[in-house]
């Protein structure tokens, strides 16, 4: 079941990327969960912190959300 969820999540992220959606993850969360950057999909961006990324994007007029 976990593998099926992972496949569906990957397909969704790839589809979003194809239509121009930026996927940004929190660098602190990666460190806290011991997830190396080389395990991320190639188009995923890493922000220093989620708070900084949200503030920067909001100031640029982007909508942001918490999952």
PDB file of C-alpha atoms in Angstrom:
ATOM      1  CA  UNK A   1       0.000   0.000   0.000  1.00  0.00           C
ATOM      2  CA  UNK A   2       2.797   2.477   0.855  1.00  0.00           C
ATOM      3  CA  UNK A   3       4.447   1.813  -2.502  1.00  0.00           C
ATOM      4  CA  UNK A   4       1.179   2.500  -4.334  1.00  0.00           C
ATOM      5  CA  UNK A   5       0.746   5.777  -2.450  1.00  0.00           C
ATOM      6  CA  UNK A   6       4.324   6.760  -3.268  1.00  0.00           C
ATOM      7  CA  UNK A   7       3.761   6.052  -6.969  1.00  0.00           C
ATOM      8  CA  UNK A   8       0.554   8.113  -7.025  1.00  0.00           C
ATOM      9  CA  UNK A   9       2.203  10.987  -5.151  1.00  0.00           C
ATOM     10  CA  UNK A  10       5.158  10.977  -7.538  1.00  0.00           C
ATOM     11  CA  UNK A  11       2.826  10.978 -10.561  1.00  0.00           C
ATOM     12  CA  UNK A  12       0.864  13.900  -9.101  1.00  0.00           C
ATOM     13  CA  UNK A  13       4.007  15.926  -8.358  1.00  0.00           C
ATOM     14  CA  UNK A  14       5.369  15.262 -11.848  1.00  0.00           C
ATOM     15  CA  UNK A  15       2.064  16.335 -13.425  1.00  0.00           C
ATOM     16  CA  UNK A  16       2.022  19.526 -11.358  1.00  0.00           C
ATOM     17  CA  UNK A  17       5.608  20.254 -12.345  1.00  0.00           C
ATOM     18  CA  UNK A  18       4.742  19.845 -16.033  1.00  0.00           C
ATOM     19  CA  UNK A  19       2.132  22.605 -15.783  1.00  0.00           C
ATOM     20  CA  UNK A  20       4.482  24.980 -13.980  1.00  0.00           C
ATOM     21  CA  UNK A  21       3.752  24.416 -10.295  1.00  0.00           C
ATOM     22  CA  UNK A  22       6.832  24.917  -8.134  1.00  0.00           C
ATOM     23  CA  UNK A  23       7.362  22.329  -5.406  1.00  0.00           C
ATOM     24  CA  UNK A  24       9.393  23.690  -2.500  1.00  0.00           C
ATOM     25  CA  UNK A  25      10.292  21.737   0.639  1.00  0.00           C
ATOM     26  CA  UNK A  26      11.635  22.922   3.964  1.00  0.00           C
ATOM     27  CA  UNK A  27      15.353  22.255   4.375  1.00  0.00           C
ATOM     28  CA  UNK A  28      14.988  22.021   8.144  1.00  0.00           C
ATOM     29  CA  UNK A  29      12.335  19.323   7.725  1.00  0.00           C
ATOM     30  CA  UNK A  30      14.663  17.349   5.458  1.00  0.00           C
ATOM     31  CA  UNK A  31      17.392  17.519   8.076  1.00  0.00           C
ATOM     32  CA  UNK A  32      14.995  16.604  10.889  1.00  0.00           C
ATOM     33  CA  UNK A  33      13.763  13.572   8.980  1.00  0.00           C
ATOM     34  CA  UNK A  34      17.201  12.562   7.675  1.00  0.00           C
ATOM     35  CA  UNK A  35      16.112  12.852   4.046  1.00  0.00           C
ATOM     36  CA  UNK A  36      19.079  13.531   1.752  1.00  0.00           C
ATOM     37  CA  UNK A  37      18.552  15.900  -1.161  1.00  0.00           C
ATOM     38  CA  UNK A  38      19.502  13.192  -3.646  1.00  0.00           C
ATOM     39  CA  UNK A  39      16.256  11.375  -2.727  1.00  0.00           C
ATOM     40  CA  UNK A  40      14.143  14.313  -3.918  1.00  0.00           C
ATOM     41  CA  UNK A  41      12.672  14.512  -7.377  1.00  0.00           C
ATOM     42  CA  UNK A  42      14.930  16.598  -9.628  1.00  0.00           C
ATOM     43  CA  UNK A  43      12.527  19.540  -9.876  1.00  0.00           C
ATOM     44  CA  UNK A  44      11.927  19.911  -6.118  1.00  0.00           C
ATOM     45  CA  UNK A  45      13.433  23.086  -4.677  1.00  0.00           C
ATOM     46  CA  UNK A  46      14.791  23.240  -1.128  1.00  0.00           C
ATOM     47  CA  UNK A  47      14.192  26.359   0.977  1.00  0.00           C
ATOM     48  CA  UNK A  48      16.208  27.061   4.103  1.00  0.00           C
ATOM     49  CA  UNK A  49      12.968  27.140   6.108  1.00  0.00           C
ATOM     50  CA  UNK A  50       9.311  26.863   5.201  1.00  0.00           C
ATOM     51  CA  UNK A  51       8.575  30.139   6.974  1.00  0.00           C
ATOM     52  CA  UNK A  52      11.141  32.011   4.904  1.00  0.00           C
ATOM     53  CA  UNK A  53       9.876  30.464   1.658  1.00  0.00           C
ATOM     54  CA  UNK A  54       6.244  31.322   2.468  1.00  0.00           C
ATOM     55  CA  UNK A  55       7.098  34.911   3.419  1.00  0.00           C
ATOM     56  CA  UNK A  56       9.205  35.427   0.290  1.00  0.00           C
ATOM     57  CA  UNK A  57       6.593  33.957  -2.029  1.00  0.00           C
ATOM     58  CA  UNK A  58       3.729  35.857  -0.376  1.00  0.00           C
ATOM     59  CA  UNK A  59       5.679  39.113  -0.789  1.00  0.00           C
ATOM     60  CA  UNK A  60       6.016  38.279  -4.496  1.00  0.00           C
ATOM     61  CA  UNK A  61       2.241  37.832  -4.794  1.00  0.00           C
ATOM     62  CA  UNK A  62       2.123  34.036  -4.803  1.00  0.00           C
ATOM     63  CA  UNK A  63      -0.474  32.006  -2.940  1.00  0.00           C
ATOM     64  CA  UNK A  64       0.988  29.494  -0.520  1.00  0.00           C
ATOM     65  CA  UNK A  65      -0.652  26.771   1.546  1.00  0.00           C
ATOM     66  CA  UNK A  66       0.093  24.257   4.261  1.00  0.00           C
ATOM     67  CA  UNK A  67      -0.611  20.654   3.335  1.00  0.00           C
TER      68      UNK A  67
END
